[in-house]
Tab-separated table of C-alpha atoms in Angstrom:
chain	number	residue	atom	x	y	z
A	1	UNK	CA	-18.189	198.103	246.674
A	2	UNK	CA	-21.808	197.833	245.076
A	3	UNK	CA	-23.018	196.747	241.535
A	4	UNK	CA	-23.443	199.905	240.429
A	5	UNK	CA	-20.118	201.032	241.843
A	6	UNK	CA	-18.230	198.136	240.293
A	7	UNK	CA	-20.304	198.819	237.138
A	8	UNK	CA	-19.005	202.705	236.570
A	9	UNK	CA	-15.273	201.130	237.517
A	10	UNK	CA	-15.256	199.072	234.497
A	11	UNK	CA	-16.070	201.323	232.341
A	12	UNK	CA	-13.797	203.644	233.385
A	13	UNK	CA	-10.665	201.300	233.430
A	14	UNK	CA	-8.635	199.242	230.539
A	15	UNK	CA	-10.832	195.837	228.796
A	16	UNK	CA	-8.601	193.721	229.921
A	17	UNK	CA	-7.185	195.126	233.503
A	18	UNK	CA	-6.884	192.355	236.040
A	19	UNK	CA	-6.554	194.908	238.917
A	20	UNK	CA	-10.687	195.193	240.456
A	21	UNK	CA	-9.597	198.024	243.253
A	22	UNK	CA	-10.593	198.370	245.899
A	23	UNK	CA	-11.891	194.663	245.621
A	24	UNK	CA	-8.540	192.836	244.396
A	25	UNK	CA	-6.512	191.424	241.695
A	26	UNK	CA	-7.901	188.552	239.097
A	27	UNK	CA	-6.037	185.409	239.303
A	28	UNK	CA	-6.924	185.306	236.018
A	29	UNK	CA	-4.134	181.783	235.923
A	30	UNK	CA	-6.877	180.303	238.080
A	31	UNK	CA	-9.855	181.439	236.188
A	32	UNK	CA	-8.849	180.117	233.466
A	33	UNK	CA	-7.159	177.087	234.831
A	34	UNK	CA	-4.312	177.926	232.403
A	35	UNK	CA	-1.465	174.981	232.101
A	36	UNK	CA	-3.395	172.303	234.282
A	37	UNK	CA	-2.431	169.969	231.385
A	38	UNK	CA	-4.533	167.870	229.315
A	39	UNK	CA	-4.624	165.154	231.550
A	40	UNK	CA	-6.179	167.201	234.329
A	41	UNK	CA	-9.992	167.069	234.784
A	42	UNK	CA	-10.764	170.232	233.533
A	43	UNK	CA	-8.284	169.617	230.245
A	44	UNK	CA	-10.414	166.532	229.638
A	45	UNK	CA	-13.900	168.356	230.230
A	46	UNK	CA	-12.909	171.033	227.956
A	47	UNK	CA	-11.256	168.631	225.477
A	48	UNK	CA	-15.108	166.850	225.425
A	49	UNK	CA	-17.274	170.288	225.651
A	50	UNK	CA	-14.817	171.626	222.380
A	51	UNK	CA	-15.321	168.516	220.399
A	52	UNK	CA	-19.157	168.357	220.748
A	53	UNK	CA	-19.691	171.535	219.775
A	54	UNK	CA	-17.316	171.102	217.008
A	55	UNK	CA	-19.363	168.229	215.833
A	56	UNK	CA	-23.010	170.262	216.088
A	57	UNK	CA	-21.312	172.270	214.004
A	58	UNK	CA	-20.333	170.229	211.409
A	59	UNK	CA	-23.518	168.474	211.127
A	60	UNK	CA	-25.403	171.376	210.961
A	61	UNK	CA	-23.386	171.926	207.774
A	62	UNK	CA	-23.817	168.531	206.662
A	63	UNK	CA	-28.063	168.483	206.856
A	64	UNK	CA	-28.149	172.021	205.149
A	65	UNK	CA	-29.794	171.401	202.062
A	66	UNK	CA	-26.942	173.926	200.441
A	67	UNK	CA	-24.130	174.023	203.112
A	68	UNK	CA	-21.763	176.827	201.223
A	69	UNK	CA	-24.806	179.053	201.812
A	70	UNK	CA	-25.064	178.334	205.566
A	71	UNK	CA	-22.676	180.658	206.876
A	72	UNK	CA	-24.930	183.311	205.563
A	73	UNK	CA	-27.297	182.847	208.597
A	74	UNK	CA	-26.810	184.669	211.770
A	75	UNK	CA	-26.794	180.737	213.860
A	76	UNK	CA	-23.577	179.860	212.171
A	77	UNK	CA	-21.825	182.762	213.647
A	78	UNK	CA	-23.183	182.142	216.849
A	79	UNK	CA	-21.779	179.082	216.775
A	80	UNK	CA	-18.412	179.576	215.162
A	81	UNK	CA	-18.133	181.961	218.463
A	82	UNK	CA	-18.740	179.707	220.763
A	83	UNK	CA	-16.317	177.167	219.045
A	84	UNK	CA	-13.708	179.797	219.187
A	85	UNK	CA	-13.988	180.581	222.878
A	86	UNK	CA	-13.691	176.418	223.420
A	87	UNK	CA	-10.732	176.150	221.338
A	88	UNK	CA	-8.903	179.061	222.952
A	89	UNK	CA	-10.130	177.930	226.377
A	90	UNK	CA	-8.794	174.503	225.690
A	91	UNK	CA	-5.746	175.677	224.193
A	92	UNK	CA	-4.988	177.504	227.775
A	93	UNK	CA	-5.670	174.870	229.560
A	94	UNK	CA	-4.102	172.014	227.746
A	95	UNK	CA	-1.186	174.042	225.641
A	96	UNK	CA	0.096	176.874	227.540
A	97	UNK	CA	2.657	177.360	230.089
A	98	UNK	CA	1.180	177.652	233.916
A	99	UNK	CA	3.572	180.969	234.030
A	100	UNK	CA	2.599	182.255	231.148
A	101	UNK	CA	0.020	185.127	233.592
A	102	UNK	CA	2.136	184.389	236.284
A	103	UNK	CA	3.091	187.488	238.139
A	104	UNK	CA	6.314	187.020	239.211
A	105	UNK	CA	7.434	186.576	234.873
A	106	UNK	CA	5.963	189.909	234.691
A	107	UNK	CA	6.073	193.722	236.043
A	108	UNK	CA	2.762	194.697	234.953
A	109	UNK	CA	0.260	192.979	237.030
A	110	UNK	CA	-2.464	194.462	234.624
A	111	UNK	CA	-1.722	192.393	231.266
A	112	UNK	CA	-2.857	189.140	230.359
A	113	UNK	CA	-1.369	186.843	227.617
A	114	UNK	CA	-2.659	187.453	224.068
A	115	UNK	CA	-4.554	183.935	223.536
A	116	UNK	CA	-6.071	185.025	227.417
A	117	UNK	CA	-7.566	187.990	226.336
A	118	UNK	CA	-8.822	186.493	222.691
A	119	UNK	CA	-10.066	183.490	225.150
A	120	UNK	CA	-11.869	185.924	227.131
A	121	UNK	CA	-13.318	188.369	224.527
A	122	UNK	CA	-14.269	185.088	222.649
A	123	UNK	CA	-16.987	184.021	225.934
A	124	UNK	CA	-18.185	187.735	226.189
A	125	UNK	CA	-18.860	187.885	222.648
A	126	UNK	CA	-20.543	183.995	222.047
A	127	UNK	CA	-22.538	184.057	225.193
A	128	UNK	CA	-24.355	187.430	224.617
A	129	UNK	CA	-24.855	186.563	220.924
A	130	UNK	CA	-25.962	182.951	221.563
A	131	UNK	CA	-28.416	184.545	223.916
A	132	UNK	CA	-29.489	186.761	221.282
A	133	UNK	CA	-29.809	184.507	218.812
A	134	UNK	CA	-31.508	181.724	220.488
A	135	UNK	CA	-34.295	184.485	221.653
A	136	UNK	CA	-34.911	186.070	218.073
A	137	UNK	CA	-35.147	182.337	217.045
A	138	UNK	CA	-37.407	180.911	219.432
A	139	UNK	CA	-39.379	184.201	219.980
A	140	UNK	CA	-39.994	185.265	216.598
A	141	UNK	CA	-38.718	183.012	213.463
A	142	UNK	CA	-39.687	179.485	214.931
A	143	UNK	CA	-42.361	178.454	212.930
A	144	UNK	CA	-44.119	174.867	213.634
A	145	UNK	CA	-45.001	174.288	210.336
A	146	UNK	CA	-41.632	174.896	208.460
A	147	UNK	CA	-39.107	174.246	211.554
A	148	UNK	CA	-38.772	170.342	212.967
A	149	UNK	CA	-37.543	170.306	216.405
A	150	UNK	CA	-34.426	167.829	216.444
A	151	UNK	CA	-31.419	167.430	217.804
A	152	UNK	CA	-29.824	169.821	215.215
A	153	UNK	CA	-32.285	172.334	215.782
A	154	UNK	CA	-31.285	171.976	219.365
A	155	UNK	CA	-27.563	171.736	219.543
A	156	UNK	CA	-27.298	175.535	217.446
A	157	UNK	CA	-30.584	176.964	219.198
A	158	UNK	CA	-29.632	176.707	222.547
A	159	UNK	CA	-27.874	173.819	223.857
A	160	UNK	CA	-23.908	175.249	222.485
A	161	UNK	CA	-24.914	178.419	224.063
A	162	UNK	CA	-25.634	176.434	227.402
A	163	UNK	CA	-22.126	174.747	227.084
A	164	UNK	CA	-20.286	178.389	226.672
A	165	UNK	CA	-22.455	179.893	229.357
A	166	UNK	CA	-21.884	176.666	231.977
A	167	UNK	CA	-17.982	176.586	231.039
A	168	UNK	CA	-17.130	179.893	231.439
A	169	UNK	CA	-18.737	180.260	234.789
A	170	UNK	CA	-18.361	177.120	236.659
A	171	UNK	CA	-15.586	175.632	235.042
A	172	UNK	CA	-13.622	179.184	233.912
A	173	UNK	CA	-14.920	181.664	235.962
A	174	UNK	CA	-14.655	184.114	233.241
A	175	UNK	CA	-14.617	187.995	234.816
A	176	UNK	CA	-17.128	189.204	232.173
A	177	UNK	CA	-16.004	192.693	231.049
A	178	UNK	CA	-18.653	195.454	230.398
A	179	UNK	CA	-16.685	196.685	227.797
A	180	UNK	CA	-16.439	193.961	226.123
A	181	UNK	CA	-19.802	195.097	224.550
A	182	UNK	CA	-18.276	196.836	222.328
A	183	UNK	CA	-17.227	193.090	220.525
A	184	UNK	CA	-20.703	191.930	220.370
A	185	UNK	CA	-22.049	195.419	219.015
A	186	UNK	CA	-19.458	195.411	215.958
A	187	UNK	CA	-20.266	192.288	215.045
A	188	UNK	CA	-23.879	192.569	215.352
A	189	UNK	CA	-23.372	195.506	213.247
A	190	UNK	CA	-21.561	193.727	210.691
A	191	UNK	CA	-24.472	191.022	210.562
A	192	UNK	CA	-27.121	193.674	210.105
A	193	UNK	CA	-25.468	194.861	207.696
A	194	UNK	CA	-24.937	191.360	205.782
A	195	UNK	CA	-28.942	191.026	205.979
A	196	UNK	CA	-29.642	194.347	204.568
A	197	UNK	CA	-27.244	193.294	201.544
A	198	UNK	CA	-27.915	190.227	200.921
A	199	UNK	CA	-31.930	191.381	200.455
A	200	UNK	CA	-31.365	194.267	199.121
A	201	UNK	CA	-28.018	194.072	197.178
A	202	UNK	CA	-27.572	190.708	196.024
A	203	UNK	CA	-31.601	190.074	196.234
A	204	UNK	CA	-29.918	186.010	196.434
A	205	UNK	CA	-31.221	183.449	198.437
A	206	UNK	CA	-30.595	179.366	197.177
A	207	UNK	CA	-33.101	178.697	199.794
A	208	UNK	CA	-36.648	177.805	198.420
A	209	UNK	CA	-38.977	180.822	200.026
A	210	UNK	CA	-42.520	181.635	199.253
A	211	UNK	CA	-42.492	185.219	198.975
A	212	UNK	CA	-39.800	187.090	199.628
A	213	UNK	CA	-35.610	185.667	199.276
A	214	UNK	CA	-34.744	187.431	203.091
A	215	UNK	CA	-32.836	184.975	205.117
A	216	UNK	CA	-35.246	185.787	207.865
A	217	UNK	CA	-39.262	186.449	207.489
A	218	UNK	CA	-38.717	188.800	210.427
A	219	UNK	CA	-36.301	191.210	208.612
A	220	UNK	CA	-37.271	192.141	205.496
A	221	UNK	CA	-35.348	195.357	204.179
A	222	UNK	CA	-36.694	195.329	201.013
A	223	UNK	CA	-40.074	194.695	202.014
A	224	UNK	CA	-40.494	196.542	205.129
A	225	UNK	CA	-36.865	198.464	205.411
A	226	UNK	CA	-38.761	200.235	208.784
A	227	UNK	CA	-39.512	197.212	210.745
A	228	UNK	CA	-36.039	195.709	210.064
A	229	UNK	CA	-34.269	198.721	211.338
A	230	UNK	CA	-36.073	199.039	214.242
A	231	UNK	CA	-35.932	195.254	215.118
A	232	UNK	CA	-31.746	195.694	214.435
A	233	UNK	CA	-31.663	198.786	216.729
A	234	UNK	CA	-33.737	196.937	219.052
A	235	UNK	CA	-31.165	194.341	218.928
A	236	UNK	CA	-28.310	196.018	219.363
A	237	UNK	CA	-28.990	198.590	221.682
A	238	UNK	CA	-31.596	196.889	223.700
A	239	UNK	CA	-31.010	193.176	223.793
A	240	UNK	CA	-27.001	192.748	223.845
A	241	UNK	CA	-26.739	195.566	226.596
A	242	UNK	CA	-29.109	193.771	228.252
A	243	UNK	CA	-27.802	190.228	228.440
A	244	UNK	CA	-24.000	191.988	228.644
A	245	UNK	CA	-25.340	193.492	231.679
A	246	UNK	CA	-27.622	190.187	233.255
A	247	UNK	CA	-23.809	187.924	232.287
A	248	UNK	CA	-21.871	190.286	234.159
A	249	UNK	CA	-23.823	190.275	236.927
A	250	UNK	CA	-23.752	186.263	237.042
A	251	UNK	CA	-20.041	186.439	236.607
A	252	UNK	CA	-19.152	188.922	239.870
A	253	UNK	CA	-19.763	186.315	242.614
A	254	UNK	CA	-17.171	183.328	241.369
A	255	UNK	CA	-14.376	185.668	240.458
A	256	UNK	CA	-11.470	184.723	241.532
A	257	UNK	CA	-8.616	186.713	243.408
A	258	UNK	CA	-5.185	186.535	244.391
A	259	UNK	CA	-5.398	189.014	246.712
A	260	UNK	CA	-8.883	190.235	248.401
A	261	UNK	CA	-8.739	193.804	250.222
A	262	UNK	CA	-11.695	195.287	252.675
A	263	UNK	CA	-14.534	196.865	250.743
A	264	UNK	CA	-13.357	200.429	252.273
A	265	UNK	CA	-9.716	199.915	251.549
A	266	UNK	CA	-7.524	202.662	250.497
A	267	UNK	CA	-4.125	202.921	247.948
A	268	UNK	CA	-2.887	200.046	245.810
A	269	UNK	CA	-2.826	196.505	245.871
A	270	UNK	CA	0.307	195.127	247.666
A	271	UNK	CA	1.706	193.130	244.997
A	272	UNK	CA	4.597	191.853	246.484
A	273	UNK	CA	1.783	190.058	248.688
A	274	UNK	CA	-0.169	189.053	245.401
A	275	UNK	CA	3.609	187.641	244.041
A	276	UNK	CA	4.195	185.675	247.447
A	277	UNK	CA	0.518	183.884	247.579
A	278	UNK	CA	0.736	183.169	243.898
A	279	UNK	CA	3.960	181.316	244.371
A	280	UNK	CA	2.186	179.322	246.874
A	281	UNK	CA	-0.570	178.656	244.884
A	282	UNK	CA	-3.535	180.259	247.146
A	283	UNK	CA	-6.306	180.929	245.355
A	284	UNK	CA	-9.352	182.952	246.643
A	285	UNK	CA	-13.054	183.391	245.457
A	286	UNK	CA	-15.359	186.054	245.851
């Protein structure tokens, strides 16, 4: 099956579907390494990779000159995402049951557990908005003379988005869903929206600024209500598509399967092979 094959099957099929016909069936127990304990490697890793992003985060509160206001920037989010993704990730890994996706506990091999698919919207959602945000940041609102490049600066502009990104596709293997757009456009919606209140609405910003009280010199909706909405539809039409589209394609080749059928296979996938190898323990990537 090609890209753009595999492309119109997602859309077409459920968010969450573990079944990739005619390809094969997500081990989505082994993606996610669910139940390998804490003591296992990977519990460990993602015990360490949740705690230092955890602690960017709360020093990035802590050097705010006003940290209640902080959450009112678009970084925050980014990074309460990512933290999100960790914590459910860890909690899968660490906390849950190794049956818990098992298929022979269940008779519909197209479900996943309810902290699997928050786990897994969580990485679609942080890793295209990190992207975003690190871009708009470093592209457009990093300015020399007002920004200091530290180790704050770095840990929420672009090194917890390299964490997310790295973990869910070496360590996780997430199967990035193209649907799963649909996340990251509602809540880039609902954070365009903020920034057109807050400037417009509220006109309230505790933040010392020269001219205007935006959050961000590149989004003025009072000022120039034309070049924010085009930057925002820019944004959300043209950038998250676009880094949905370039994650997806990084996440295809270390999928992994429980059962792998010939690119022109026909019918269903044999489950009561997928039940047998699982019980074994085989795993297969693609």
């Amino acid at each position: 099956m090609g890209v753009c094959q595999r492309f119109c099957f997602e859309l077409k099929r459920p968010m969450f579907e573990l079944e990739e016909h005619p390809i094969g069936t997500l081990d989505i127990r082994a993606s996610f390494h669910i139940g390998r304990g804490i003591s296992s490697w990977v519990g460990m890793l993602k015990l360490v990779t949740l705690v230092a992003v955890v602690a960017a985060l709360v020093n990035a509160f802590m050097v705010f000159p006003v940290p209640w206001w902080y959450p009112a920037y678009l970084t925050t989010w980014g990074v309460f995402f990512c933290t999100w993704y960790l914590a459910g990730s860890f909690f899968l890994t660490a906390c849950s049951r190794s049956s818990d996706d098992d298929p022979e506990n269940t008779n519909d091999f197209e479900s996943a557990s309810l902290l699997t698919k928050f786990t897994w919207l969580m990485f679609s959602v942080a890793s295209v908005l990190e992207c975003g945000i690190v871009v708009l940041y470093w592209v457009f609102d990093y300015d020399p003379e007002k920004n200091t490049i530290n180790l704050n600066n770095l840990n929420v502009h672009g090194i917890c988005m390299l964490i997310v990104i790295l973990q869910g596709f070496l360590v996780d293997r997430v199967p990035m869903r193209i649907k799963h757009y649909v996340g990251t456009l509602a809540f880039g919606c609902l954070l365009c929206g903020w920034l057109a209140i807050q400037n417009v609405v509220l006109e309230y910003n505790p933040m010392q600024d020269d001219d205007d009280d935006a959050l961000y010199d590149i989004m003025k909706w009072r000022e120039n209500p034309s070049g924010a909405a085009i930057l925002s539809v820019a944004v959300l039409l043209g950038g998250f598509p676009f880094f949905t589209c370039l994650l997806w394609l990084i996440s295809l080749p270390g999928r992994r399967y429980l059962e792998i059928l010939d690119d022109g296979a026909e019918g269903v996938v044999d489950y009561s092979k997928v039940a047998k190898r699982a019980e074994r323990g085989e795993v297969i990537d693609c």
